Amino acid sequence: MQGTSGPSVKAAIIGASGYTGAELLRLLTLHPLVSVVTVTSRQFEGKKLTDVFPHFLKSPFSELQFEPYNSEKIAKNCDVVFCCLPHKASFPIVKELYTINPELKIIDFSADFRFKDPKTYEEVYGVEHSAKELFGKATYGLPEINREEIKRKSIIANPGCYPTSIILGLYPARVKGLIDTSFPIIADSKSGVTGAGRKASLSFTFCEVNESFKAYGVEGHRHAPEIAEKLNLPAVRFTPHLVPMNRGILSTIYFKTEAKKEELQEIYREFYKDEYFVRVRNSPPSTSDVAGTNFCDIYVTKEESTGLAVVISAIDNIGKGASGQAVQNMNIVCGFPETTGLELFSNWI
Amino acid sequence: MQGTSGPSVKAAIIGASGYTGAELLRLLTLHPLVSVVTVTSRQFEGKKLTDVFPHFLKSPFSELQFEPYNSEKIAKNCDVVFCCLPHKASFPIVKELYTINPELKIIDFSADFRFKDPKTYEEVYGVEHSAKELFGKATYGLPEINREEIKRKSIIANPGCYPTSIILGLYPARVKGLIDTSFPIIADSKSGVTGAGRKASLSFTFCEVNESFKAYGVEGHRHAPEIAEKLNLPAVRFTPHLVPMNRGILSTIYFKTEAKKEELQEIYREFYKDEYFVRVRNSPPSTSDVAGTNFCDIYVTKEESTGLAVVISAIDNIGKGASGQAVQNMNIVCGFPETTGLELFSNWI
Amino acid sequence: MQGTSGPSVKAAIIGASGYTGAELLRLLTLHPLVSVVTVTSRQFEGKKLTDVFPHFLKSPFSELQFEPYNSEKIAKNCDVVFCCLPHKASFPIVKELYTINPELKIIDFSADFRFKDPKTYEEVYGVEHSAKELFGKATYGLPEINREEIKRKSIIANPGCYPTSIILGLYPARVKGLIDTSFPIIADSKSGVTGAGRKASLSFTFCEVNESFKAYGVEGHRHAPEIAEKLNLPAVRFTPHLVPMNRGILSTIYFKTEAKKEELQEIYREFYKDEYFVRVRNSPPSTSDVAGTNFCDIYVTKEESTGLAVVISAIDNIGKGASGQAVQNMNIVCGFPETTGLELFSNWI
Amino acid sequence: MQGTSGPSVKAAIIGASGYTGAELLRLLTLHPLVSVVTVTSRQFEGKKLTDVFPHFLKSPFSELQFEPYNSEKIAKNCDVVFCCLPHKASFPIVKELYTINPELKIIDFSADFRFKDPKTYEEVYGVEHSAKELFGKATYGLPEINREEIKRKSIIANPGCYPTSIILGLYPARVKGLIDTSFPIIADSKSGVTGAGRKASLSFTFCEVNESFKAYGVEGHRHAPEIAEKLNLPAVRFTPHLVPMNRGILSTIYFKTEAKKEELQEIYREFYKDEYFVRVRNSPPSTSDVAGTNFCDIYVTKEESTGLAVVISAIDNIGKGASGQAVQNMNIVCGFPETTGLELFSNWI
């Protein structure tokens, strides 16, 4: 669909050889209004994209080559930049690109601009932030909770995958004041393995992950403060787990509430009725319902005997949890219809 | 994308609640020129499509309901029918629909019209064929080998999944006379589990398939005569195996040849140079390169010490091996560009 | 190892063709003091064991044949009976066997004798219990919490798989009075697919489970009252989930406590120091650490910011969660060393 | 079972932190006549065994610690050494140990002493062999084909995993002269991922292997000459494939023969009737039948239309294909009953 007439923005992808980069490229093959002009990778610099990702043979991107990062070239030739680097690696590059071209729209996949205050970032990530002055230009890119802010900013901090699933799962109840905060809120999350990123690591080799299930980050995980801040809560108990599958996050969330089951269900349904990418479900979702898509499927219920609401929230961690959400954010900042290129449904099986 | 302006054909899917039906629906959400007006299912008759397939919530098909099969309604209201029934169940329905409306285009997923001669069918499937008179209206729907024939026929017999991978893998060598037929041709194929269809069965429960690998149909499989007929060979040794994954067929094919490696590679590349859906590769493909797509990825090489050519051919068994190919065939019979709605790339991970 | 000298008890397995039956047989190939004389199965009656389970070729059981259930034969010829039937199917058989031979030791895998009071059973399972008079002869078979009782009883109600993991994970804290019961206790459990039993079912076919993760029984599950009763708690919030793997349960358990992390860890370590089958860990366990074994691996920690203790408990659902525990119970009722035949370590990969 | 009375040999495992090392340790927990006194690992030197392999907590090996390799200590204190190193790393160590103590029994997992002639090794592996003089002390450790030789030698070259499955699958037909060698013999093999060894590598990370199937080593694999030599054949066409599962190899082997199906089946059954570890099957085996065991399950049939015999041979690649076979070889060289510690049956599910 590339190359058809109509308006078109030029995009660069920095760090395009990882899982989020590959997913972004896949989604953009279906986007009629974007052309990818530059992909960078340190590891695969000089290689053809299709030598690294042969599944893109015959795609609109089949002639791309992984380039070294060149700030001038990207900042001057592109309208949008997707920065798919890890935290700490990202802010110097964002700063450089912004300095060269303040008109550039930057979608940053890292945690570097997610917090309201750089101090929180420095505490949580244990890193000194050298682009503090850009926080005023940046915002958190979860459109369902701050779409208007996104439209006005240059740097969009694409949310973490776990926070996306958990914030969307708690937001209606939080906004409506239905959460009894005298009891801790618990988010027990389970993620597919793409969440670990694309790197050689003994812990993520096939045999060590396959046919096993475990919790990790049990003593504390960096996504907990991100969740707490966005929900304006003092603390959230967050336990991530690793599921032997590629894609998907399912968060099972517990909070104390006076609200009844039907009331909760009605409130969630009403709250998200105009949000295309949130599907409030009549029954608990599976991650396979959303794999490969930008949907967040949510089910809410209540157990009277314990007074607990239970929310089940499912996303694709590299879809709505990363690259899908990045495209959604790009659509917003570029003024495209928000669902452009994202009306994709799960392969399911 | 449904409901946009432009020409549109109306389609029915008979037996839409299986894996090929679900995949067809998924592909058609991306097809700009087709609207699905009827889906039938005996098992789920009366249920909403999204109760059975919640992954289609918010899709263009979210209001569809599984209906009982009604030949009059389908034959008179539709332009194209996809018949996703098993062999023997299919021919009475094809006959009925054709009798009511000979203008209807019928894409049949079963084996019922795949052979040139009904006698072969009766021998291989052990079934009496009661619609023998329709063989003149039918053709084998493998566009890369008989596109012109497909354009002229009303009933398109969508090929078997294994035969698709094997025929495409052998066709250039066969046509060019490079196969030494004094030695048996061997196709050792490995399939994901969707190939078994969607049904409750102890043999295909998760635990009995997971973490295991086996051959089946070792004494003979119905796809062997289909392969042999289309390649005009007396016999082919075909051994299918079951891989613990959802999608994909990889066929490893051996034949004796005088041709050299480079010669073979050049011939294959040249033979398929205008076929969008066949990607002749420089290195052996993985099934994940083609999962969710209509591509057939092929690699050919030669071992001088044994005189054997080795062809590795990968497809998605429910993509190019079933529903993708059905859409390709529909595009041909409807006069649409052949790749319409099929320029999709693999999720890869 | 069968047939060596030394004392030997004769065992029957009723309903031996399921997953728990197969696992029990596997474990008993390594038990020096038991011979299996009868295996029954309705579905496979008359078939050789090795036709159904070819992995037992050349085992001590290779000559066994699945027989119809014959109460006289079993009650009179055997010392121990393993009854691997579902709830409701079990109590009539237990009653019949007990009536014929009150000396028989019966290990019942079902829920039929797990509760203290038949009324609770009738409420939870919605079934009238017609062997209420046997509750006095029965006890709950979780040796780590009631070993002495097991020694004195004829009918041992083998615990549910989820309750085993959760009760062992909470027991030390409960006994020591460390759980603040003014807040609900939450057990978020994740199970492999063998937990669903061996039956043809669309919901558990490979493709519908593979590459997906979901919660089920969200509105209430029968294991919750079993857990609450054994821990003497009014209610426990229990959410089970299905993991795409064969074996293993991991329960992530949350409770409010005043206790400190180190205090909890010391108490757990001390509490289980003489229990061979409970391994209190220094770091969170994976299910692969315990797959194929009778171990329960437990890790406990505390999050000061929320005041929550977090316990991670891992078992093999058909090991310590079913057949392994059954062998442990058999060892106790037969007066064998409790670890006999169970000193097996995980395949790990 | 360690520490019981009776004769006992002392064993060392060099390179014990890989998959074959872990499997060997697991098998030796069940061996009554061996105690493991030393485990070495460069990567984990100084760590407790149970810090690296927590699944061995409470095992007889729970107090072991990974040590640096010390030739004097091992050669003088041990009776048997298992050398689990890759090719080229192994022969200097074997040489050193043998030189210090020629009475030592060395089971070598590498390819370094598998060929009859060091020249073949040097050609195939492209390495100069500096312990050529030891070939006279060494033999190929496939007991079913050269048990007597094994008894007489000090260095046992444990066979490759693929060769084990293929040689056992072809041996009866080859010995009986039933293979028509005017046509190439084809071995199409499929392996689980443990075959790749335990190392951080992008190619073997979970997401890149999961839900995919591929061939590799298509232009030639080092196991082909090993197979050809042991079967005294000029060449064998061998194609390995990677299956998304942990354990197991299934080889599908084709050869031309005049023999009939029943004749072949009878010959195979007769040939292996006294071999405990080879189970000639009535139907094609699955890899799950043999996972975790030392069995090789074989099925043979014949297709008259193509004149091809088809042999299906299944092993656990790290069982009979590596560590199980190593224990079997140890039993032989130590004069123990050959099945000691190996009468284990598959977990199956």
Short mmCIF file of N, CA and C in Angstrom, two decimals, chain A residues 220-317:
data_model
loop_
_atom_site.label_atom_id
_atom_site.label_comp_id
_atom_site.label_asym_id
_atom_site.label_seq_id
_atom_site.Cartn_x
_atom_site.Cartn_y
_atom_site.Cartn_z
N GLY A 220 10.56 -6.00 43.48
CA GLY A 220 10.30 -4.64 43.00
C GLY A 220 10.65 -4.53 41.53
N HIS A 221 9.81 -3.85 40.78
CA HIS A 221 10.00 -3.73 39.33
C HIS A 221 9.76 -2.28 38.94
N ARG A 222 10.52 -1.80 37.99
CA ARG A 222 10.46 -0.38 37.62
C ARG A 222 9.12 0.08 37.06
N HIS A 223 8.30 -0.86 36.66
CA HIS A 223 7.00 -0.44 36.15
C HIS A 223 6.02 -0.06 37.26
N ALA A 224 6.29 -0.48 38.49
CA ALA A 224 5.35 -0.17 39.58
C ALA A 224 5.22 1.34 39.82
N PRO A 225 6.33 2.08 39.92
CA PRO A 225 6.18 3.53 40.10
C PRO A 225 5.50 4.22 38.91
N GLU A 226 5.72 3.71 37.71
CA GLU A 226 5.06 4.29 36.53
C GLU A 226 3.54 4.14 36.65
N ILE A 227 3.12 2.96 37.07
CA ILE A 227 1.69 2.70 37.25
C ILE A 227 1.13 3.60 38.34
N ALA A 228 1.81 3.63 39.46
CA ALA A 228 1.32 4.42 40.61
C ALA A 228 1.18 5.89 40.24
N GLU A 229 2.19 6.44 39.55
CA GLU A 229 2.12 7.85 39.19
C GLU A 229 0.92 8.16 38.30
N LYS A 230 0.74 7.35 37.28
CA LYS A 230 -0.33 7.66 36.32
C LYS A 230 -1.71 7.48 36.92
N LEU A 231 -1.80 6.65 37.96
CA LEU A 231 -3.10 6.46 38.62
C LEU A 231 -3.21 7.30 39.88
N ASN A 232 -2.18 8.06 40.15
CA ASN A 232 -2.18 8.90 41.33
C ASN A 232 -2.44 8.09 42.60
N LEU A 233 -1.66 7.03 42.73
CA LEU A 233 -1.76 6.15 43.90
C LEU A 233 -0.40 6.13 44.60
N PRO A 234 -0.39 5.98 45.91
CA PRO A 234 0.90 5.96 46.61
C PRO A 234 1.75 4.75 46.23
N ALA A 235 1.09 3.59 46.05
CA ALA A 235 1.85 2.37 45.72
C ALA A 235 0.91 1.37 45.11
N VAL A 236 1.49 0.52 44.29
CA VAL A 236 0.75 -0.59 43.70
C VAL A 236 1.63 -1.82 43.86
N ARG A 237 1.05 -2.92 44.29
CA ARG A 237 1.83 -4.17 44.34
C ARG A 237 1.79 -4.79 42.94
N PHE A 238 2.95 -4.94 42.35
CA PHE A 238 3.04 -5.43 40.97
C PHE A 238 3.98 -6.63 40.91
N THR A 239 3.49 -7.75 40.44
CA THR A 239 4.33 -8.95 40.28
C THR A 239 4.28 -9.43 38.84
N PRO A 240 5.38 -9.30 38.11
CA PRO A 240 5.40 -9.82 36.74
C PRO A 240 5.80 -11.30 36.69
N HIS A 241 5.29 -12.00 35.70
CA HIS A 241 5.61 -13.42 35.50
C HIS A 241 5.93 -13.65 34.03
N LEU A 242 6.66 -14.71 33.77
CA LEU A 242 7.06 -15.03 32.40
C LEU A 242 6.30 -16.27 31.90
N VAL A 243 5.54 -16.10 30.82
CA VAL A 243 4.75 -17.19 30.23
C VAL A 243 5.48 -17.74 29.00
N PRO A 244 5.55 -19.05 28.86
CA PRO A 244 6.23 -19.61 27.69
C PRO A 244 5.42 -19.45 26.41
N MET A 245 5.33 -18.23 25.95
CA MET A 245 4.69 -17.91 24.66
C MET A 245 5.35 -16.62 24.17
N ASN A 246 5.16 -16.28 22.92
CA ASN A 246 5.85 -15.11 22.37
C ASN A 246 5.23 -13.79 22.79
N ARG A 247 3.93 -13.65 22.53
CA ARG A 247 3.27 -12.36 22.67
C ARG A 247 2.15 -12.39 23.69
N GLY A 248 1.96 -11.26 24.35
CA GLY A 248 0.78 -11.12 25.18
C GLY A 248 1.11 -10.81 26.62
N ILE A 249 0.28 -9.92 27.18
CA ILE A 249 0.29 -9.70 28.63
C ILE A 249 -1.13 -9.86 29.11
N LEU A 250 -1.28 -10.60 30.19
CA LEU A 250 -2.55 -10.64 30.88
C LEU A 250 -2.30 -10.17 32.30
N SER A 251 -3.01 -9.12 32.70
CA SER A 251 -2.89 -8.63 34.07
C SER A 251 -4.17 -8.96 34.83
N THR A 252 -3.99 -9.56 36.00
CA THR A 252 -5.12 -9.84 36.88
C THR A 252 -4.98 -8.87 38.04
N ILE A 253 -5.97 -7.99 38.16
CA ILE A 253 -5.84 -6.85 39.06
C ILE A 253 -6.92 -6.93 40.14
N TYR A 254 -6.51 -6.71 41.37
CA TYR A 254 -7.43 -6.81 42.50
C TYR A 254 -7.49 -5.48 43.24
N PHE A 255 -8.69 -5.01 43.52
CA PHE A 255 -8.81 -3.86 44.42
C PHE A 255 -10.10 -3.98 45.23
N LYS A 256 -10.06 -3.40 46.40
CA LYS A 256 -11.22 -3.38 47.30
C LYS A 256 -12.19 -2.32 46.79
N THR A 257 -13.46 -2.63 46.83
CA THR A 257 -14.44 -1.65 46.39
C THR A 257 -15.80 -1.93 47.03
N GLU A 258 -16.55 -0.87 47.17
CA GLU A 258 -17.94 -1.00 47.63
C GLU A 258 -18.87 -1.28 46.45
N ALA A 259 -18.38 -0.97 45.26
CA ALA A 259 -19.24 -1.09 44.08
C ALA A 259 -19.65 -2.54 43.83
N LYS A 260 -20.82 -2.71 43.23
CA LYS A 260 -21.31 -4.03 42.86
C LYS A 260 -20.78 -4.43 41.49
N LYS A 261 -20.86 -5.70 41.22
CA LYS A 261 -20.40 -6.23 39.93
C LYS A 261 -21.05 -5.52 38.73
N GLU A 262 -22.36 -5.44 38.74
CA GLU A 262 -23.06 -4.87 37.58
C GLU A 262 -22.71 -3.38 37.41
N GLU A 263 -22.56 -2.71 38.53
CA GLU A 263 -22.21 -1.31 38.50
C GLU A 263 -20.82 -1.12 37.85
N LEU A 264 -19.90 -1.93 38.30
CA LEU A 264 -18.55 -1.86 37.73
C LEU A 264 -18.59 -2.12 36.23
N GLN A 265 -19.31 -3.16 35.86
CA GLN A 265 -19.33 -3.53 34.44
C GLN A 265 -19.94 -2.40 33.60
N GLU A 266 -20.98 -1.80 34.13
CA GLU A 266 -21.63 -0.71 33.41
C GLU A 266 -20.69 0.51 33.30
N ILE A 267 -20.02 0.80 34.38
CA ILE A 267 -19.10 1.95 34.37
C ILE A 267 -17.95 1.75 33.38
N TYR A 268 -17.39 0.56 33.37
CA TYR A 268 -16.30 0.30 32.43
C TYR A 268 -16.79 0.40 30.98
N ARG A 269 -17.93 -0.18 30.75
CA ARG A 269 -18.48 -0.16 29.40
C ARG A 269 -18.72 1.28 28.93
N GLU A 270 -19.32 2.05 29.79
CA GLU A 270 -19.63 3.44 29.46
C GLU A 270 -18.32 4.25 29.27
N PHE A 271 -17.39 4.01 30.17
CA PHE A 271 -16.14 4.79 30.14
C PHE A 271 -15.40 4.63 28.82
N TYR A 272 -15.40 3.41 28.32
CA TYR A 272 -14.61 3.14 27.12
C TYR A 272 -15.45 3.06 25.85
N LYS A 273 -16.71 3.55 25.91
CA LYS A 273 -17.57 3.28 24.75
C LYS A 273 -17.10 3.95 23.47
N ASP A 274 -16.33 5.01 23.57
CA ASP A 274 -15.84 5.66 22.36
C ASP A 274 -14.37 5.36 22.07
N GLU A 275 -13.82 4.46 22.82
CA GLU A 275 -12.41 4.10 22.58
C GLU A 275 -12.35 2.85 21.72
N TYR A 276 -11.95 3.02 20.46
CA TYR A 276 -11.92 1.87 19.54
C TYR A 276 -11.03 0.75 20.06
N PHE A 277 -9.91 1.12 20.66
CA PHE A 277 -8.92 0.09 20.99
C PHE A 277 -9.13 -0.59 22.35
N VAL A 278 -10.13 -0.17 23.07
CA VAL A 278 -10.45 -0.88 24.31
C VAL A 278 -11.78 -1.61 24.11
N ARG A 279 -11.71 -2.92 24.31
CA ARG A 279 -12.94 -3.72 24.15
C ARG A 279 -13.33 -4.25 25.52
N VAL A 280 -14.37 -3.68 26.11
CA VAL A 280 -14.84 -4.18 27.40
C VAL A 280 -15.65 -5.45 27.12
N ARG A 281 -15.20 -6.52 27.72
CA ARG A 281 -15.71 -7.85 27.37
C ARG A 281 -16.76 -8.35 28.35
N ASN A 282 -17.59 -9.29 27.87
CA ASN A 282 -18.58 -9.96 28.72
C ASN A 282 -18.01 -11.15 29.45
N SER A 283 -16.83 -11.55 29.06
CA SER A 283 -16.20 -12.72 29.68
C SER A 283 -14.69 -12.51 29.63
N PRO A 284 -13.96 -13.21 30.48
CA PRO A 284 -12.51 -12.96 30.56
C PRO A 284 -11.80 -13.20 29.23
N PRO A 285 -10.95 -12.30 28.82
CA PRO A 285 -10.24 -12.45 27.54
C PRO A 285 -9.05 -13.39 27.65
N SER A 286 -8.60 -13.87 26.50
CA SER A 286 -7.33 -14.60 26.37
C SER A 286 -6.35 -13.68 25.66
N THR A 287 -5.08 -13.89 25.89
CA THR A 287 -4.11 -13.05 25.17
C THR A 287 -4.19 -13.29 23.67
N SER A 288 -4.59 -14.49 23.25
CA SER A 288 -4.66 -14.75 21.80
C SER A 288 -5.75 -13.92 21.12
N ASP A 289 -6.68 -13.39 21.88
CA ASP A 289 -7.70 -12.51 21.27
C ASP A 289 -7.11 -11.20 20.77
N VAL A 290 -5.99 -10.81 21.34
CA VAL A 290 -5.42 -9.50 21.02
C VAL A 290 -4.02 -9.58 20.38
N ALA A 291 -3.47 -10.78 20.27
CA ALA A 291 -2.10 -10.92 19.73
C ALA A 291 -2.02 -10.33 18.33
N GLY A 292 -1.02 -9.52 18.10
CA GLY A 292 -0.83 -8.92 16.78
C GLY A 292 -1.68 -7.68 16.55
N THR A 293 -2.41 -7.22 17.57
CA THR A 293 -3.32 -6.09 17.39
C THR A 293 -2.99 -4.96 18.37
N ASN A 294 -3.74 -3.88 18.25
CA ASN A 294 -3.60 -2.76 19.17
C ASN A 294 -4.74 -2.72 20.20
N PHE A 295 -5.48 -3.82 20.33
CA PHE A 295 -6.58 -3.84 21.29
C PHE A 295 -6.13 -4.11 22.72
N CYS A 296 -6.89 -3.54 23.64
CA CYS A 296 -6.80 -3.94 25.04
C CYS A 296 -8.17 -4.47 25.43
N ASP A 297 -8.24 -5.75 25.76
CA ASP A 297 -9.51 -6.37 26.13
C ASP A 297 -9.61 -6.44 27.65
N ILE A 298 -10.73 -5.97 28.17
CA ILE A 298 -10.87 -5.85 29.63
C ILE A 298 -12.16 -6.51 30.11
N TYR A 299 -12.03 -7.28 31.17
CA TYR A 299 -13.20 -7.84 31.86
C TYR A 299 -13.11 -7.45 33.31
N VAL A 300 -14.26 -7.04 33.89
CA VAL A 300 -14.25 -6.67 35.30
C VAL A 300 -15.37 -7.42 36.02
N THR A 301 -15.09 -7.87 37.22
CA THR A 301 -16.13 -8.53 38.01
C THR A 301 -15.88 -8.21 39.49
N LYS A 302 -16.72 -8.75 40.36
CA LYS A 302 -16.59 -8.47 41.79
C LYS A 302 -16.89 -9.75 42.56
N GLU A 303 -16.13 -9.99 43.61
CA GLU A 303 -16.40 -11.13 44.49
C GLU A 303 -16.93 -10.58 45.80
N GLU A 304 -18.18 -10.84 46.08
CA GLU A 304 -18.77 -10.25 47.27
C GLU A 304 -18.15 -10.77 48.57
N SER A 305 -17.79 -12.08 48.57
CA SER A 305 -17.29 -12.66 49.82
C SER A 305 -16.00 -12.00 50.31
N THR A 306 -15.20 -11.52 49.39
CA THR A 306 -13.95 -10.87 49.81
C THR A 306 -13.98 -9.36 49.59
N GLY A 307 -15.00 -8.88 48.92
CA GLY A 307 -15.08 -7.44 48.65
C GLY A 307 -14.12 -6.96 47.58
N LEU A 308 -13.59 -7.90 46.83
CA LEU A 308 -12.58 -7.54 45.83
C LEU A 308 -13.16 -7.45 44.42
N ALA A 309 -12.83 -6.38 43.75
CA ALA A 309 -13.04 -6.35 42.30
C ALA A 309 -11.86 -7.05 41.65
N VAL A 310 -12.15 -7.74 40.57
CA VAL A 310 -11.11 -8.42 39.81
C VAL A 310 -11.20 -7.93 38.37
N VAL A 311 -10.11 -7.38 37.88
CA VAL A 311 -10.06 -6.92 36.49
C VAL A 311 -9.07 -7.79 35.74
N ILE A 312 -9.50 -8.27 34.58
CA ILE A 312 -8.59 -9.02 33.71
C ILE A 312 -8.37 -8.17 32.48
N SER A 313 -7.12 -7.86 32.20
CA SER A 313 -6.80 -6.97 31.10
C SER A 313 -5.77 -7.64 30.20
N ALA A 314 -6.07 -7.71 28.90
CA ALA A 314 -5.17 -8.40 27.97
C ALA A 314 -4.74 -7.50 26.84
N ILE A 315 -3.44 -7.47 26.58
CA ILE A 315 -2.90 -6.75 25.42
C ILE A 315 -1.83 -7.62 24.76
N ASP A 316 -1.41 -7.22 23.57
CA ASP A 316 -0.18 -7.74 23.00
C ASP A 316 0.92 -6.81 23.48
N ASN A 317 1.89 -7.36 24.19
CA ASN A 317 2.92 -6.50 24.78
C ASN A 317 3.71 -5.72 23.75
#
